[in-house]
Amino acid sequence: MAERDRLVMRGIRKSFGPVAALDGVELRVRPGEIHGLLGGNGAGKTTLMNILFGLYRADAGEILVGGRPAHVRSPREAMALGIGMVHQQFLQVPTFTVVENIVLGTRLRNRPGLDLAGPLRKIEALAERFGLPFDPRARLGDLPMGVRQRVEIAKALYRGVELLILDEPTTMLTPQQVDALFASLKVMVQAGLSVIFITHKLREVLAVSDRITVLRSGRSVATAPRAEATEHSLVRAMVGEAVDVDRSLLFARGEHEAALAQSGQPVRLALEDLSAADPEGRPALEGWSMTVRQGEIVGIAGVAGNGQHALAEAVMAIRPRQGRVRLDGADLSALATQQLLARGLAYVPENRWEDGCLARASLAHNLILGAHRRPPFSAGRFLQWHVIHTLARALIAEFNIQARGPEAQAGDLSGGNLQRVMLARALSQEAKVLILHNPTQGLDIASIEFVYQQLLRHKRTGGATLLISENIDELFLLCNRIAVIYRGRMAGTLKRGQFDAYAAGRLMSGMPGQDAEAAA
Amino acid sequence: MSAVAAAPVRQRVALAVLNVLPYLVAVAASFAAAGVFIALMGFDVARAYQTILFTSFRNANAFGQTLNKFVPLLLQALAFALPLAGGKYNVGGEGQMLAGAIGAAAVGILLPDLPGLALLPLVLLASLIVGALWAALPAWLLYRWGINEILTTMLLNFVSFSLVDYVATHVWPDPAAGHPTTAPIGAGGVLPVLLPRTTLHAGLVISLLVAAAAYVFVARTTVGYELVATGANPRAARVFGIHVRRLFLLSLVLGGAVAGLSGGIEVAGVHQRLIEGMQSNFMLLGLIIGLIAKGNLAAVPVVAFFIAVLEVGASAMQRTLAIPGEMVFIVEALILLFILLSDRLRKR
Amino acid sequence: MDGWESFIGLARLILLAMVPYTLASQGTMLAGRAGVFNVAQEGIMLLGASVGFLAALRGGSLWVGMLAAAIAGGLLGLALAYFTSTLKMDQFVIGLALFFVGLGASSLAFKLLVGVTLVLPQIPTLPDLKVPLLGDLPVIGPILFNQNALVYLSALVSLGLYYYLYRTSWGLELRAVGENPKSADSLGINVTAQQYAATIMGSMLIGIAGAYLPMVYTGTFTQGIVQGRGWLSIALTFFGGWRPGLIFAGALFFALVEVGSLRVQIMGGVVPHQVLRMLPYLTTILVMIFAFRWVRVPAFLGQTYDREKRSLS
C-alpha cells in the first residue's frame, strides 16, 4: 500500500514551549486525490502543514515523499520535493506585481537578471489551463482577496507542484467563489496532482474531498473515504468527548427558533446614515442605517475588507464619521469613544492582538482598558489598584481564563484565552450593546462554544448585539437578522427563516438583490 | 486560597532574585570582558577595577562628587524613560538640558539682586519651562504630522550647541574666560550645599523628588495608565478611546521639562554660570541607564547611582593609572548588551 | 571669469560634501530594504573616522585606512545583524547600544594609539583624480571629472545599488525580505542571510563615509568630527524615500545646505556664525515635515522576523 501514497507523515510531534500542538499524527495522501484535513481550530492542522512545508521543525516523526524519507528543513526543500502551500494569510508582497510575486525565489533563466517575459507567458498558460483568471501585470495590493488567492495557487503551480496544501482557503470567499475554487481543484487532481484541503467546515470537506482525515487536539483520530463519512461521524471525531455534541449550540442542526424568538422589543441601537473613510481617506462606509432591538442579535455578513472594520470603528467613534448613533433613543453622535464605552457600548475588535489587547501589559491592565477613568477603578486622578486586582481575579475565574493571575502578561495567553479576556472586559462593564467582529476566528471548539453561550446570555438579559462575521454559518446559527455589506454599503438584508447561503453569497459579491450603485 | 496566600512572600523573593540575577551576571561579564582587554593593553586590572569601584566611597568629598554626578544622570534617565513608557524615544535630552541651562542662566543673570528665596525657584522654574519648550517642537511635529521623534529630538541637540555658544559669546559673555562662558548668576540663584566640606548640593533632593513623582505618575494615575497602555500597544489604546498622540506630546514635553531641570540644576548647583560643553555626556549615559533599567522608573535611580560610581571611578582611573576613561563607556555599553541578551535568553 | 571660478569652486565643494551623506544614506537604505533599521550611523561613522585615520597613519596609505574603516563598520553591522536578525532583539535599542560602542571605541582606539597630545598627527588628504578627456571639458570638467576617488565611488555605488535593487532577481529577493519576510521565507529565500549581507554591506559603506571626513576635510581625527552627519543621513534616507536614486539627489540638497552655511560663515556678515551652524539641522527638520508625508518605507522596516513565532493575528 505504501508505494501508492505520495505522502506519508508518521508519528509527528511538535511542542511550542509547554504546549504540545501535535502529539503523534499520521497522514497519508495518494496521487490524484483531494484529501480533506478536518479539525477545529487548535487541532493542529496548520502546524502539521507548516512542518510538511519546512516552516516548522517537527520534534519527532518521519515524512516520506514518493516513498522516500524526506527531511524538510526549509520551504525551499519542500518546493524541491514538489510541495506547495497556500497559507491562510497570503504570503505576498503587496507592492510587487503579480508576476514578481510568482517568480520570487525561483531561478530565472538569466539570473541574476530580471527578464520576466518568459515567466509571464508560462503564468498565463497555467492560469488558462486551471481556470484561474487574473491580470499578471497588476500590482498585487490592488487586487481583491479572491484574486490574490488565485495568484497564490498559480505560484505553487508555477513551481511544478505535485502536492498542493490549501489552508482554510474558503474563509474569504463567497459561496460562488468557493464553487469556482473547487472546480479548479478538480482540474488539478485530474492532471495527477494531490491536494490537501485544510478546513474546519464540514459542508465543504464533504463537498470536495475524496478522503478525509480528522485531527483532534494534536492527534489524527480517523481517516475515511468520503462515501463512508457522515456529518455526524465527522463531528464526533472532531470534538470527541470534550463537547456534548447533541446539546451543543455549535453543532445544533435543529432550529433554535425558540431561543431566537423575536418579540417587538424597543430599539436599543440605531445607526442613521453612517459614513466613514479608511486611513487613506477613501470612503469605506457609506450611508449605513440600521437598528438593533433589545435582545436581538443582528449579523453583518460580507467578504473581508468590504467595510466591516470601518462600520465597527464608526459606531465606536474610533475614526471620524458622519451620521448619527442613538442608544435607547438618546443621540450619542457627539460622544467620544470613552464616553460611548461609559454609556454601555462594548466593542470586541477583530484583531485581538493588534487592536484588542495590550500584549506587553498585565491582565489587570487589559481588563480595565477603556473603563480606567471610571469608578470604581479610579478615584479622581488615581487608579485603585486593589479594586482592579479584585475584579481581575473574579473575571479570571468567571470566564475561565487560563492564566497565572492578574499580573500575567496578556501576550503569553493563547488566542482562545485572550478572546475570553476581550469578552470579560466587554461584558463586565454592564454593556447594553455588544459589537463583535469575527469573535470566533481562530478559536478552538470549546472556546467558540463559550463565546456563543456568552452572546446568548447577553441576549437573554435584553442586550443588543451587532455581530460582524465572515463566517456565514455562525451568523445563520445566532442571528435574528443579517445585513450584507458590500463595498461599504448595505447590499441587502435577510430575515431569520429566509437564510440561504447562495442568496447571501450573491449579495456578498455585489450581485443584484439590490443594485450596487455604479456611481460609487 | 490558603496555599495561594502563603506563597506570595517566597514567590516575591524568588522573583526579585530572578530579576536581579541577570544584572549581576551582566555586570560581571562586562567587567570580565573589559578586564581581558585592559590586561592585554598591559595595565593592572585589579588596580583599575579597585579604582573604578571604590573611588566614590573613599571619603565624604568623593561621595559628594558622585552624588553630584548622580543628579544629572538620574534626571537625564528620567527624561528618556518617561516618554519611553509611552513608546517614544526622547534622544534630545542634551538639547533640552542646554536649553534649560540657558533659561536658568538668563533668569539668574538678569535678576541678580533677588533674594535666594525668590531667585532660586525662578532659576529652576525657568530651566523647567525652557526645557519643556525645547521638547515641544519635536513633540508637536509628532503630534501634528507623525514625524519621527528620534530624528527631530536628536537634531535639535546640535542646534542647542550653537545656541549655547552664541549666548556665551554674544549675549552675556564673560570676557575674562578663555572658553565660551557667561557671566555668573546672582548669588541668590545658587543651590545650597547639603554637606559641609563637600560640594554636594541640594539638587540631589530635587532630583529624588522628581524621580518619586515620575514613579507615582506612571504607576498610580489614570494618565500614567494611559501612557503605559499606549506604550504597550498604541493601536489598542486608540481603539479604547485613549488619545494616543496627545500622550506622546505630553510625555515628550514632560521629558523635556525634566531634562531642562537637569540643566538648571547644573547651572545653579555646579557652575553658577552657563559654560559651553557643560552637557558632558550626561544624555548618552542617561539613555544607557534608561535602557538598562528597561524603562522601569523604580529601577532608574539605582542604575543611575551605579553608573555615577563608574563614571567617577573612570576619571580617577584615567588620572592615576592613565587608562583611557572611555574603557568604562565600553563597559557600560557591554552591560546594556548583556542585559538585553539575558532577557532574550530567558524568553527562550 | 572670476564669477565662474568661484562657481566652480563652490560646485566642487558641494560634490565633496555629498560623499559622506550619500554613502551613509545608501548604507542605511540597503539594510532598511532588508527590514533592518540601522540607527547606529553616528557611532559607525565615528569609528570609521577613527579607525580609518589610525590605519592610514600607521599603514602609510589612505586605502589601507579606507579598508580598515570598512571592516570596522562591517563588524558593527555584523553585531547589529546578529542581535536583531539571529537573536530577534529590538532594532532601535541595539542600534543605540552600538552607537555607544562606536562612540567609546573610536576615542579609545585613538587614545591608545596616539595618546593625549597637543599636536595632532596628520595624514595626507585624498588626491584628485582627473578623468582623461572628460576632465578637460570647461566648467564641467573640473567640477565633475577632477575629483577624489570617493566622489566617483559614491556615484557608482548609487548607480550600482539602483541596478541591483530594481534590475536583478537578487534585488527583488532583497526587497521582498524588507516588505514581507514571511513571504520571502516561504519561497525559499534565506531571510537571515539577506539581512546579514545587507546590514554588513550597508555598515561598511557607513564606515567608509566616516573615514572620508579625516581624509578629505581635516587630515586628523577629533571627537566632534562627524557632527551629526550620521543622524542627518537617516533623515536623508527618509527624504530619499528609501530609493537609491532619490537619496543621491537628496544628498545634493544636504550638501548644498552644509556648504552654503559654511560659505556664508566664512564671508562673515551680520548673521552670527553660530546661527548659520544651526541651519543644516533646522533645514533637515523642515524637510522632514514634507518628506514624511509622502515617503513609503519598507513595510517590515524596524520589525523582527521570527519564523516559528505563531502568527499574531
mmCIF file of N, CA, C and O in Angstrom, chain A residues 313 318 337-338 341 347 353-358 360-361 365 368-370 372-373 378 381-383 385 425, chain B residues 1 216 219-226 228-243:
data_model
loop_
_atom_site.group_PDB
_atom_site.id
_atom_site.type_symbol
_atom_site.label_atom_id
_atom_site.label_comp_id
_atom_site.label_asym_id
_atom_site.label_seq_id
_atom_site.Cartn_x
_atom_site.Cartn_y
_atom_site.Cartn_z
ATOM 1 N N GLU A 313 -15.685 50.625 13.732
ATOM 2 C CA GLU A 313 -14.966 51.783 14.275
ATOM 3 C C GLU A 313 -15.790 53.060 14.174
ATOM 4 O O GLU A 313 -15.619 53.969 14.995
ATOM 5 N N ILE A 318 -14.198 55.546 16.819
ATOM 6 C CA ILE A 318 -12.750 55.405 16.810
ATOM 7 C C ILE A 318 -12.172 56.156 15.616
ATOM 8 O O ILE A 318 -11.088 56.701 15.679
ATOM 9 N N THR A 337 -15.061 58.017 22.126
ATOM 10 C CA THR A 337 -15.050 56.578 22.374
ATOM 11 C C THR A 337 -15.220 56.233 23.856
ATOM 12 O O THR A 337 -16.034 55.381 24.207
ATOM 13 N N GLN A 338 -14.435 56.897 24.709
ATOM 14 C CA GLN A 338 -14.523 56.536 26.131
ATOM 15 C C GLN A 338 -15.898 56.823 26.710
ATOM 16 O O GLN A 338 -16.384 56.089 27.574
ATOM 17 N N LEU A 341 -18.166 54.034 25.609
ATOM 18 C CA LEU A 341 -17.918 52.862 26.444
ATOM 19 C C LEU A 341 -18.626 53.030 27.787
ATOM 20 O O LEU A 341 -19.235 52.111 28.314
ATOM 21 N N TYR A 347 -17.053 46.841 22.799
ATOM 22 C CA TYR A 347 -16.504 46.502 21.486
ATOM 23 C C TYR A 347 -15.453 45.410 21.637
ATOM 24 O O TYR A 347 -14.561 45.512 22.472
ATOM 25 N N TRP A 353 -4.867 40.725 18.684
ATOM 26 C CA TRP A 353 -3.502 41.078 19.085
ATOM 27 C C TRP A 353 -3.200 42.530 18.821
ATOM 28 O O TRP A 353 -2.565 43.199 19.621
ATOM 29 N N GLU A 354 -3.646 43.039 17.695
ATOM 30 C CA GLU A 354 -3.236 44.396 17.343
ATOM 31 C C GLU A 354 -4.207 45.455 17.835
ATOM 32 O O GLU A 354 -3.782 46.544 18.209
ATOM 33 N N ASP A 355 -5.496 45.182 17.810
ATOM 34 C CA ASP A 355 -6.468 46.198 18.207
ATOM 35 C C ASP A 355 -7.055 45.950 19.589
ATOM 36 O O ASP A 355 -7.604 46.855 20.199
ATOM 37 N N GLY A 356 -6.982 44.714 20.052
ATOM 38 C CA GLY A 356 -7.766 44.357 21.226
ATOM 39 C C GLY A 356 -7.031 44.316 22.533
ATOM 40 O O GLY A 356 -7.641 44.500 23.581
ATOM 41 N N CYS A 357 -5.731 44.051 22.516
ATOM 42 C CA CYS A 357 -5.088 43.834 23.802
ATOM 43 C C CYS A 357 -3.759 44.549 23.902
ATOM 44 O O CYS A 357 -3.161 44.945 22.907
ATOM 45 N N LEU A 358 -3.338 44.742 25.139
ATOM 46 C CA LEU A 358 -2.026 45.294 25.418
ATOM 47 C C LEU A 358 -1.128 44.096 25.706
ATOM 48 O O LEU A 358 -1.029 43.641 26.842
ATOM 49 N N ARG A 360 1.929 43.594 25.932
ATOM 50 C CA ARG A 360 3.063 43.719 26.833
ATOM 51 C C ARG A 360 2.658 44.269 28.199
ATOM 52 O O ARG A 360 3.484 44.780 28.936
ATOM 53 N N ALA A 361 1.367 44.198 28.507
ATOM 54 C CA ALA A 361 0.918 44.649 29.825
ATOM 55 C C ALA A 361 0.174 43.503 30.508
ATOM 56 O O ALA A 361 -0.128 42.479 29.902
ATOM 57 N N HIS A 365 -4.208 45.306 33.644
ATOM 58 C CA HIS A 365 -4.205 46.455 32.746
ATOM 59 C C HIS A 365 -5.220 46.252 31.626
ATOM 60 O O HIS A 365 -5.961 47.160 31.263
ATOM 61 N N ILE A 368 -9.204 46.545 32.397
ATOM 62 C CA ILE A 368 -9.855 47.842 32.645
ATOM 63 C C ILE A 368 -9.674 48.811 31.489
ATOM 64 O O ILE A 368 -10.127 49.952 31.568
ATOM 65 N N LEU A 369 -9.044 48.347 30.422
ATOM 66 C CA LEU A 369 -8.787 49.260 29.301
ATOM 67 C C LEU A 369 -10.097 49.857 28.806
ATOM 68 O O LEU A 369 -11.041 49.152 28.462
ATOM 69 N N GLY A 370 -10.166 51.168 28.783
ATOM 70 C CA GLY A 370 -11.376 51.861 28.343
ATOM 71 C C GLY A 370 -12.268 52.255 29.502
ATOM 72 O O GLY A 370 -13.027 53.212 29.419
ATOM 73 N N HIS A 372 -10.898 52.647 32.588
ATOM 74 C CA HIS A 372 -9.947 53.013 33.645
ATOM 75 C C HIS A 372 -10.218 54.372 34.250
ATOM 76 O O HIS A 372 -9.754 54.669 35.335
ATOM 77 N N ARG A 373 -10.945 55.243 33.577
ATOM 78 C CA ARG A 373 -11.199 56.565 34.144
ATOM 79 C C ARG A 373 -12.463 56.591 34.998
ATOM 80 O O ARG A 373 -12.833 57.626 35.545
ATOM 81 N N SER A 378 -10.963 53.979 39.279
ATOM 82 C CA SER A 378 -10.168 55.141 39.622
ATOM 83 C C SER A 378 -10.991 56.062 40.505
ATOM 84 O O SER A 378 -12.216 56.058 40.466
ATOM 85 N N ARG A 381 -7.834 61.347 40.086
ATOM 86 C CA ARG A 381 -6.829 61.094 39.050
ATOM 87 C C ARG A 381 -6.030 59.832 39.334
ATOM 88 O O ARG A 381 -5.075 59.539 38.635
ATOM 89 N N PHE A 382 -6.406 59.111 40.369
ATOM 90 C CA PHE A 382 -5.587 57.967 40.760
ATOM 91 C C PHE A 382 -6.310 56.646 40.556
ATOM 92 O O PHE A 382 -7.521 56.552 40.769
ATOM 93 N N LEU A 383 -5.565 55.646 40.155
ATOM 94 C CA LEU A 383 -6.125 54.305 39.978
ATOM 95 C C LEU A 383 -6.266 53.615 41.325
ATOM 96 O O LEU A 383 -5.490 53.868 42.248
ATOM 97 N N TRP A 385 -5.732 50.291 42.491
ATOM 98 C CA TRP A 385 -5.213 49.001 42.029
ATOM 99 C C TRP A 385 -5.784 47.824 42.815
ATOM 100 O O TRP A 385 -5.977 46.740 42.267
ATOM 101 N N ARG A 425 -13.848 41.703 29.467
ATOM 102 C CA ARG A 425 -13.774 43.163 29.538
ATOM 103 C C ARG A 425 -15.070 43.788 29.039
ATOM 104 O O ARG A 425 -15.636 44.673 29.671
ATOM 105 N N MET B 1 -7.266 28.636 48.449
ATOM 106 C CA MET B 1 -6.853 30.009 48.659
ATOM 107 C C MET B 1 -5.707 30.113 49.654
ATOM 108 O O MET B 1 -4.861 30.989 49.570
ATOM 109 N N VAL B 216 5.195 57.769 40.715
ATOM 110 C CA VAL B 216 3.782 57.803 41.098
ATOM 111 C C VAL B 216 2.915 58.124 39.883
ATOM 112 O O VAL B 216 1.867 57.506 39.660
ATOM 113 N N ALA B 219 2.809 54.911 37.614
ATOM 114 C CA ALA B 219 2.267 53.674 38.186
ATOM 115 C C ALA B 219 0.891 53.846 38.809
ATOM 116 O O ALA B 219 0.154 52.873 38.946
ATOM 117 N N ARG B 220 0.533 55.074 39.200
ATOM 118 C CA ARG B 220 -0.677 55.208 40.011
ATOM 119 C C ARG B 220 -1.780 56.080 39.426
ATOM 120 O O ARG B 220 -2.917 56.002 39.878
ATOM 121 N N THR B 221 -1.466 56.927 38.465
ATOM 122 C CA THR B 221 -2.507 57.829 37.988
ATOM 123 C C THR B 221 -3.166 57.283 36.727
ATOM 124 O O THR B 221 -2.615 56.407 36.045
ATOM 125 N N THR B 222 -4.352 57.813 36.429
ATOM 126 C CA THR B 222 -5.054 57.346 35.228
ATOM 127 C C THR B 222 -4.304 57.763 33.967
ATOM 128 O O THR B 222 -4.236 57.001 33.007
ATOM 129 N N VAL B 223 -3.750 58.985 33.982
ATOM 130 C CA VAL B 223 -2.997 59.414 32.799
ATOM 131 C C VAL B 223 -1.760 58.532 32.625
ATOM 132 O O VAL B 223 -1.401 58.149 31.504
ATOM 133 N N GLY B 224 -1.130 58.192 33.757
ATOM 134 C CA GLY B 224 0.016 57.293 33.685
ATOM 135 C C GLY B 224 -0.381 55.935 33.120
ATOM 136 O O GLY B 224 0.339 55.351 32.307
ATOM 137 N N TYR B 225 -1.547 55.444 33.532
ATOM 138 C CA TYR B 225 -2.054 54.184 32.971
ATOM 139 C C TYR B 225 -2.212 54.293 31.468
ATOM 140 O O TYR B 225 -1.829 53.386 30.710
ATOM 141 N N GLU B 226 -2.776 55.419 31.034
ATOM 142 C CA GLU B 226 -2.981 55.603 29.585
ATOM 143 C C GLU B 226 -1.641 55.638 28.859
ATOM 144 O O GLU B 226 -1.521 55.140 27.742
ATOM 145 N N VAL B 228 1.111 54.074 29.808
ATOM 146 C CA VAL B 228 1.616 52.698 29.771
ATOM 147 C C VAL B 228 0.855 51.884 28.719
ATOM 148 O O VAL B 228 1.454 51.120 27.951
ATOM 149 N N ALA B 229 -0.455 52.081 28.666
ATOM 150 C CA ALA B 229 -1.256 51.363 27.671
ATOM 151 C C ALA B 229 -0.805 51.738 26.271
ATOM 152 O O ALA B 229 -0.669 50.884 25.387
ATOM 153 N N THR B 230 -0.549 53.013 26.063
ATOM 154 C CA THR B 230 -0.085 53.482 24.760
ATOM 155 C C THR B 230 1.254 52.844 24.406
ATOM 156 O O THR B 230 1.477 52.424 23.272
ATOM 157 N N GLY B 231 2.137 52.785 25.412
ATOM 158 C CA GLY B 231 3.440 52.180 25.159
ATOM 159 C C GLY B 231 3.312 50.699 24.858
ATOM 160 O O GLY B 231 4.054 50.158 24.044
ATOM 161 N N ALA B 232 2.353 50.041 25.513
ATOM 162 C CA ALA B 232 2.196 48.603 25.315
ATOM 163 C C ALA B 232 1.598 48.302 23.943
ATOM 164 O O ALA B 232 1.973 47.322 23.310
ATOM 165 N N ASN B 233 0.659 49.101 23.496
ATOM 166 C CA ASN B 233 0.055 48.886 22.176
ATOM 167 C C ASN B 233 -0.764 50.113 21.773
ATOM 168 O O ASN B 233 -1.934 50.225 22.134
ATOM 169 N N PRO B 234 -0.160 51.015 21.029
ATOM 170 C CA PRO B 234 -0.856 52.260 20.696
ATOM 171 C C PRO B 234 -2.153 52.032 19.918
ATOM 172 O O PRO B 234 -3.113 52.783 20.094
ATOM 173 N N ARG B 235 -2.177 50.989 19.094
ATOM 174 C CA ARG B 235 -3.399 50.760 18.311
ATOM 175 C C ARG B 235 -4.570 50.407 19.211
ATOM 176 O O ARG B 235 -5.660 50.959 19.098
ATOM 177 N N ALA B 236 -4.322 49.454 20.121
ATOM 178 C CA ALA B 236 -5.400 49.042 21.017
ATOM 179 C C ALA B 236 -5.798 50.203 21.928
ATOM 180 O O ALA B 236 -6.976 50.407 22.217
ATOM 181 N N ALA B 237 -4.820 50.969 22.373
ATOM 182 C CA ALA B 237 -5.130 52.105 23.240
ATOM 183 C C ALA B 237 -6.064 53.067 22.511
ATOM 184 O O ALA B 237 -7.050 53.553 23.082
ATOM 185 N N ARG B 238 -5.792 53.303 21.246
ATOM 186 C CA ARG B 238 -6.638 54.220 20.481
ATOM 187 C C ARG B 238 -8.044 53.648 20.309
ATOM 188 O O ARG B 238 -9.038 54.362 20.436
ATOM 189 N N VAL B 239 -8.115 52.344 20.050
ATOM 190 C CA VAL B 239 -9.418 51.712 19.862
ATOM 191 C C VAL B 239 -10.273 51.864 21.121
ATOM 192 O O VAL B 239 -11.494 51.990 21.046
ATOM 193 N N PHE B 240 -9.631 51.888 22.295
ATOM 194 C CA PHE B 240 -10.399 52.022 23.523
ATOM 195 C C PHE B 240 -10.379 53.455 24.059
ATOM 196 O O PHE B 240 -10.443 53.693 25.265
ATOM 197 N N GLY B 241 -10.301 54.400 23.144
ATOM 198 C CA GLY B 241 -10.604 55.778 23.475
ATOM 199 C C GLY B 241 -9.495 56.576 24.118
ATOM 200 O O GLY B 241 -9.748 57.621 24.697
ATOM 201 N N ILE B 242 -8.258 56.094 24.056
ATOM 202 C CA ILE B 242 -7.157 56.867 24.625
ATOM 203 C C ILE B 242 -6.574 57.763 23.537
ATOM 204 O O ILE B 242 -6.345 57.313 22.411
ATOM 205 N N HIS B 243 -6.328 59.024 23.887
ATOM 206 C CA HIS B 243 -5.775 59.967 22.906
ATOM 207 C C HIS B 243 -4.276 59.757 22.812
ATOM 208 O O HIS B 243 -3.487 60.440 23.454
#
